[in-house]
Amino acid sequence: MKTSFDDFEKRKKDHIRLALDEGTQALTSSGFNRIRLIHQALPEFSFNDVNLNVKLLDRDFSSPHFVSSMTAGHENSYKINLNLARAAVANNWLMAVGSQRRELTDAAAVQEWKNINSDVAGLNLISNIGILELLSHPTENVLKLVENLGAIGIFVHLNPLQELFQGNPQVDMTGALKAIEELVKQSTVPVLVKEVGFGINTDLSRRLFSVGVKIVDVSGNGGTHWGQLEAMRQEQGSLLANTAYAFRDWGQSTVECLLDLQDQNLFSHIWASGGVRSGVDSAKCLALGARAVGIAQPLMKAAVVSEEETIKTMQQFDFQLKAAMYCSGLKKCEDFLHQKVWYGTNH
Ligand SMILES: Cc1cc2nc3c(=O)[nH]c(=O)nc-3n(C[C@H](O)[C@H](O)[C@H](O)COP(=O)(O)O)c2cc1C
């Protein structure tokens, strides 16, 4: 579907405004309350011994948290991304960028990232493109997006429900797995695949890994609801505005995705995001086998305010995760892989 740059700008600005409206958060629980970490009343080590250091995509980071893909390519995005980028470097987090779609057709859009990269030394970025763009542009052009950013990986986002409620009834993902496979073959950096908040099931994870995808970020339901959000942009009383409510509990929650993947021996490849609202949620993701945890909406909330607010929000997530690890008797993120520290509850 063709959109003008004006439509694109308006859509991206609406996305930020509406993502900050609590009405676009999923109705159903993210499922984190179904998981309880086992309290360790006597951790026989100092809190200072707990560290969050991890290796992601062969780079060293000070936290398994990463900035989940958000916005780019419009009037307000530069300041927001600069706040996110500076905060990511200050905390040594990995940062995934929002869809680079605009760069495919507007050479000037590349400048946003050039400026940010020259302003913020030491930034580690992951590119992002939607599956429909991957299907409709030559693979070499998509790989140019990685080059534009100096990225260490590229996320392909899958979003059938979002596309429908964005008003794209012609959505057609025929040949998508093949296109991802081709991207993997031609890419010099790892290819990662995510949803935007409805989950990636175990069967699809297997198919993605079978074509060489390095990481699946399950991106489950429980946080920002992109069906509802897009419907709120539609004309009141229209088919799309009137029908989205039926999808308020659509998809698998982040916890359901991770539980389904248990015992599948895929964990070195699984990341989690979607509805993560505290470092305790993150600890539960790591306990269920994820290697990294992405946060979107809470960081957008902070990044529209300031760099300081974004740094503070990241520090809160890290502190909560560290505290959860201490009270679970774990010193390192890796320890989650060797010790079962959770059980399911009926909530
Ligand atoms: C303002 C905003 C813009 C987003 N833009 C993108 C995008 O361009 N590409 C993408 O893959 N995901 C995008 N997302 C989805 C997030 O990466 C994430 O999968 C989803 O919001 C669920 O995480 P959350 O519950 O922490 O918000 C966006 C999210 C927000 C809040």
PDB file of N, CA and C and ligand atoms in Angstrom, residues 12 15-16 19 68-71 98-99 128 157 194-197 219 223-224 226 273-277 294-298 300, ligand 1:
ATOM      1  N   LYS A  12       3.025   8.097  12.280  1.00  0.00           N
ATOM      2  CA  LYS A  12       4.062   7.866  13.298  1.00  0.00           C
ATOM      3  C   LYS A  12       3.812   8.727  14.539  1.00  0.00           C
ATOM      4  N   HIS A  15       1.014   7.234  16.455  1.00  0.00           N
ATOM      5  CA  HIS A  15       1.454   6.032  17.165  1.00  0.00           C
ATOM      6  C   HIS A  15       2.021   6.401  18.537  1.00  0.00           C
ATOM      7  N   ILE A  16       2.840   7.433  18.572  1.00  0.00           N
ATOM      8  CA  ILE A  16       3.451   7.809  19.861  1.00  0.00           C
ATOM      9  C   ILE A  16       2.376   8.315  20.813  1.00  0.00           C
ATOM     10  N   ALA A  19       0.208   5.362  21.870  1.00  0.00           N
ATOM     11  CA  ALA A  19       0.918   4.346  22.667  1.00  0.00           C
ATOM     12  C   ALA A  19       1.013   4.799  24.124  1.00  0.00           C
ATOM     13  N   SER A  68      13.287  -1.872  22.921  1.00  0.00           N
ATOM     14  CA  SER A  68      12.540  -2.552  21.852  1.00  0.00           C
ATOM     15  C   SER A  68      12.257  -1.545  20.730  1.00  0.00           C
ATOM     16  N   SER A  69      12.211  -2.047  19.502  1.00  0.00           N
ATOM     17  CA  SER A  69      12.068  -1.207  18.306  1.00  0.00           C
ATOM     18  C   SER A  69      10.912  -0.214  18.462  1.00  0.00           C
ATOM     19  N   MET A  70      11.210   1.070  18.231  1.00  0.00           N
ATOM     20  CA  MET A  70      10.113   2.036  18.244  1.00  0.00           C
ATOM     21  C   MET A  70      10.151   2.940  17.034  1.00  0.00           C
ATOM     22  N   THR A  71      10.352   4.228  17.270  1.00  0.00           N
ATOM     23  CA  THR A  71       9.981   5.164  16.214  1.00  0.00           C
ATOM     24  C   THR A  71      11.165   5.657  15.388  1.00  0.00           C
ATOM     25  N   GLY A  98      13.247   1.773  15.520  1.00  0.00           N
ATOM     26  CA  GLY A  98      11.937   1.576  14.898  1.00  0.00           C
ATOM     27  C   GLY A  98      12.079   1.338  13.399  1.00  0.00           C
ATOM     28  N   SER A  99      10.982   1.009  12.770  1.00  0.00           N
ATOM     29  CA  SER A  99      10.987   0.670  11.350  1.00  0.00           C
ATOM     30  C   SER A  99      11.746   1.711  10.514  1.00  0.00           C
ATOM     31  N   ASN A 128      15.590  -2.322  11.757  1.00  0.00           N
ATOM     32  CA  ASN A 128      14.214  -2.859  11.811  1.00  0.00           C
ATOM     33  C   ASN A 128      13.485  -2.592  10.500  1.00  0.00           C
ATOM     34  N   HIS A 157       9.961  -7.321  11.562  1.00  0.00           N
ATOM     35  CA  HIS A 157       8.762  -7.463  12.395  1.00  0.00           C
ATOM     36  C   HIS A 157       7.594  -8.027  11.596  1.00  0.00           C
ATOM     37  N   LYS A 194      10.694 -10.551  15.156  1.00  0.00           N
ATOM     38  CA  LYS A 194       9.818 -10.211  16.280  1.00  0.00           C
ATOM     39  C   LYS A 194       8.394 -10.021  15.800  1.00  0.00           C
ATOM     40  N   GLU A 195       7.452 -10.038  16.745  1.00  0.00           N
ATOM     41  CA  GLU A 195       6.078  -9.608  16.468  1.00  0.00           C
ATOM     42  C   GLU A 195       5.993  -8.181  17.002  1.00  0.00           C
ATOM     43  N   VAL A 196       4.778  -7.646  17.098  1.00  0.00           N
ATOM     44  CA  VAL A 196       4.655  -6.320  17.713  1.00  0.00           C
ATOM     45  C   VAL A 196       3.748  -6.385  18.952  1.00  0.00           C
ATOM     46  N   GLY A 197       3.488  -7.618  19.437  1.00  0.00           N
ATOM     47  CA  GLY A 197       2.718  -7.739  20.668  1.00  0.00           C
ATOM     48  C   GLY A 197       1.586  -8.766  20.608  1.00  0.00           C
ATOM     49  N   SER A 219       7.749 -11.370  21.596  1.00  0.00           N
ATOM     50  CA  SER A 219       6.889 -10.169  21.493  1.00  0.00           C
ATOM     51  C   SER A 219       5.415 -10.480  21.737  1.00  0.00           C
ATOM     52  N   GLY A 223       1.001  -5.995  26.617  1.00  0.00           N
ATOM     53  CA  GLY A 223       1.399  -4.584  26.710  1.00  0.00           C
ATOM     54  C   GLY A 223       0.674  -3.765  25.666  1.00  0.00           C
ATOM     55  N   THR A 224       1.431  -3.028  24.866  1.00  0.00           N
ATOM     56  CA  THR A 224       0.830  -2.178  23.839  1.00  0.00           C
ATOM     57  C   THR A 224       0.071  -3.053  22.837  1.00  0.00           C
ATOM     58  N   TRP A 226      -1.456  -3.293  19.353  1.00  0.00           N
ATOM     59  CA  TRP A 226      -1.376  -2.585  18.069  1.00  0.00           C
ATOM     60  C   TRP A 226      -2.619  -2.729  17.201  1.00  0.00           C
ATOM     61  N   SER A 273       9.737  -9.890  24.822  1.00  0.00           N
ATOM     62  CA  SER A 273       9.237  -8.524  24.998  1.00  0.00           C
ATOM     63  C   SER A 273       7.726  -8.584  24.916  1.00  0.00           C
ATOM     64  N   GLY A 274       7.093  -7.443  25.209  1.00  0.00           N
ATOM     65  CA  GLY A 274       5.630  -7.367  25.185  1.00  0.00           C
ATOM     66  C   GLY A 274       5.084  -7.358  26.598  1.00  0.00           C
ATOM     67  N   GLY A 275       4.703  -6.183  27.068  1.00  0.00           N
ATOM     68  CA  GLY A 275       4.072  -6.078  28.386  1.00  0.00           C
ATOM     69  C   GLY A 275       5.026  -6.137  29.554  1.00  0.00           C
ATOM     70  N   VAL A 276       6.326  -6.016  29.299  1.00  0.00           N
ATOM     71  CA  VAL A 276       7.296  -6.021  30.405  1.00  0.00           C
ATOM     72  C   VAL A 276       7.234  -4.645  31.076  1.00  0.00           C
ATOM     73  N   ARG A 277       6.800  -4.614  32.331  1.00  0.00           N
ATOM     74  CA  ARG A 277       6.571  -3.330  32.983  1.00  0.00           C
ATOM     75  C   ARG A 277       7.397  -3.138  34.258  1.00  0.00           C
ATOM     76  N   GLY A 294      13.080  -7.071  26.061  1.00  0.00           N
ATOM     77  CA  GLY A 294      12.866  -5.779  25.399  1.00  0.00           C
ATOM     78  C   GLY A 294      11.739  -4.988  26.036  1.00  0.00           C
ATOM     79  N   ILE A 295      11.943  -3.679  26.086  1.00  0.00           N
ATOM     80  CA  ILE A 295      10.936  -2.789  26.669  1.00  0.00           C
ATOM     81  C   ILE A 295      10.630  -1.688  25.664  1.00  0.00           C
ATOM     82  N   ALA A 296       9.348  -1.460  25.396  1.00  0.00           N
ATOM     83  CA  ALA A 296       8.975  -0.405  24.445  1.00  0.00           C
ATOM     84  C   ALA A 296       8.237   0.725  25.168  1.00  0.00           C
ATOM     85  N   GLN A 297       6.934   0.582  25.392  1.00  0.00           N
ATOM     86  CA  GLN A 297       6.105   1.701  25.850  1.00  0.00           C
ATOM     87  C   GLN A 297       6.651   2.456  27.072  1.00  0.00           C
ATOM     88  N   PRO A 298       7.134   1.774  28.138  1.00  0.00           N
ATOM     89  CA  PRO A 298       7.638   2.541  29.286  1.00  0.00           C
ATOM     90  C   PRO A 298       8.834   3.435  28.914  1.00  0.00           C
ATOM     91  N   MET A 300       9.269   4.744  25.838  1.00  0.00           N
ATOM     92  CA  MET A 300       8.737   5.847  25.040  1.00  0.00           C
ATOM     93  C   MET A 300       8.183   6.932  25.958  1.00  0.00           C
TER      94      MET A 300
HETATM   95  C1  LIG B   1       5.569   4.151  19.842  1.00  0.00           C
HETATM   96  C2  LIG B   1       5.907   2.757  19.406  1.00  0.00           C
HETATM   97  C3  LIG B   1       6.368   2.533  18.115  1.00  0.00           C
HETATM   98  C4  LIG B   1       6.680   1.225  17.683  1.00  0.00           C
HETATM   99  N1  LIG B   1       7.207   1.033  16.430  1.00  0.00           N
HETATM  100  C5  LIG B   1       7.660  -0.198  16.083  1.00  0.00           C
HETATM  101  C6  LIG B   1       8.370  -0.398  14.868  1.00  0.00           C
HETATM  102  O1  LIG B   1       8.582   0.539  14.102  1.00  0.00           O
HETATM  103  N2  LIG B   1       8.821  -1.648  14.580  1.00  0.00           N
HETATM  104  C7  LIG B   1       8.589  -2.715  15.429  1.00  0.00           C
HETATM  105  O2  LIG B   1       9.046  -3.834  15.158  1.00  0.00           O
HETATM  106  N3  LIG B   1       7.903  -2.558  16.575  1.00  0.00           N
HETATM  107  C8  LIG B   1       7.446  -1.337  16.919  1.00  0.00           C
HETATM  108  N4  LIG B   1       6.799  -1.163  18.118  1.00  0.00           N
HETATM  109  C9  LIG B   1       6.427  -2.370  18.911  1.00  0.00           C
HETATM  110  C10 LIG B   1       7.371  -2.643  20.064  1.00  0.00           C
HETATM  111  O3  LIG B   1       8.674  -2.924  19.605  1.00  0.00           O
HETATM  112  C11 LIG B   1       6.860  -3.810  20.931  1.00  0.00           C
HETATM  113  O4  LIG B   1       6.926  -5.018  20.197  1.00  0.00           O
HETATM  114  C12 LIG B   1       5.425  -3.644  21.412  1.00  0.00           C
HETATM  115  O5  LIG B   1       5.097  -2.285  21.642  1.00  0.00           O
HETATM  116  C13 LIG B   1       5.162  -4.408  22.704  1.00  0.00           C
HETATM  117  O6  LIG B   1       6.027  -3.966  23.730  1.00  0.00           O
HETATM  118  P1  LIG B   1       5.518  -3.037  24.958  1.00  0.00           P
HETATM  119  O7  LIG B   1       4.341  -3.754  25.558  1.00  0.00           O
HETATM  120  O8  LIG B   1       6.696  -2.929  25.876  1.00  0.00           O
HETATM  121  O9  LIG B   1       5.105  -1.718  24.381  1.00  0.00           O
HETATM  122  C14 LIG B   1       6.495   0.129  18.563  1.00  0.00           C
HETATM  123  C15 LIG B   1       6.052   0.369  19.882  1.00  0.00           C
HETATM  124  C16 LIG B   1       5.768   1.655  20.313  1.00  0.00           C
HETATM  125  C17 LIG B   1       5.279   1.855  21.729  1.00  0.00           C
END
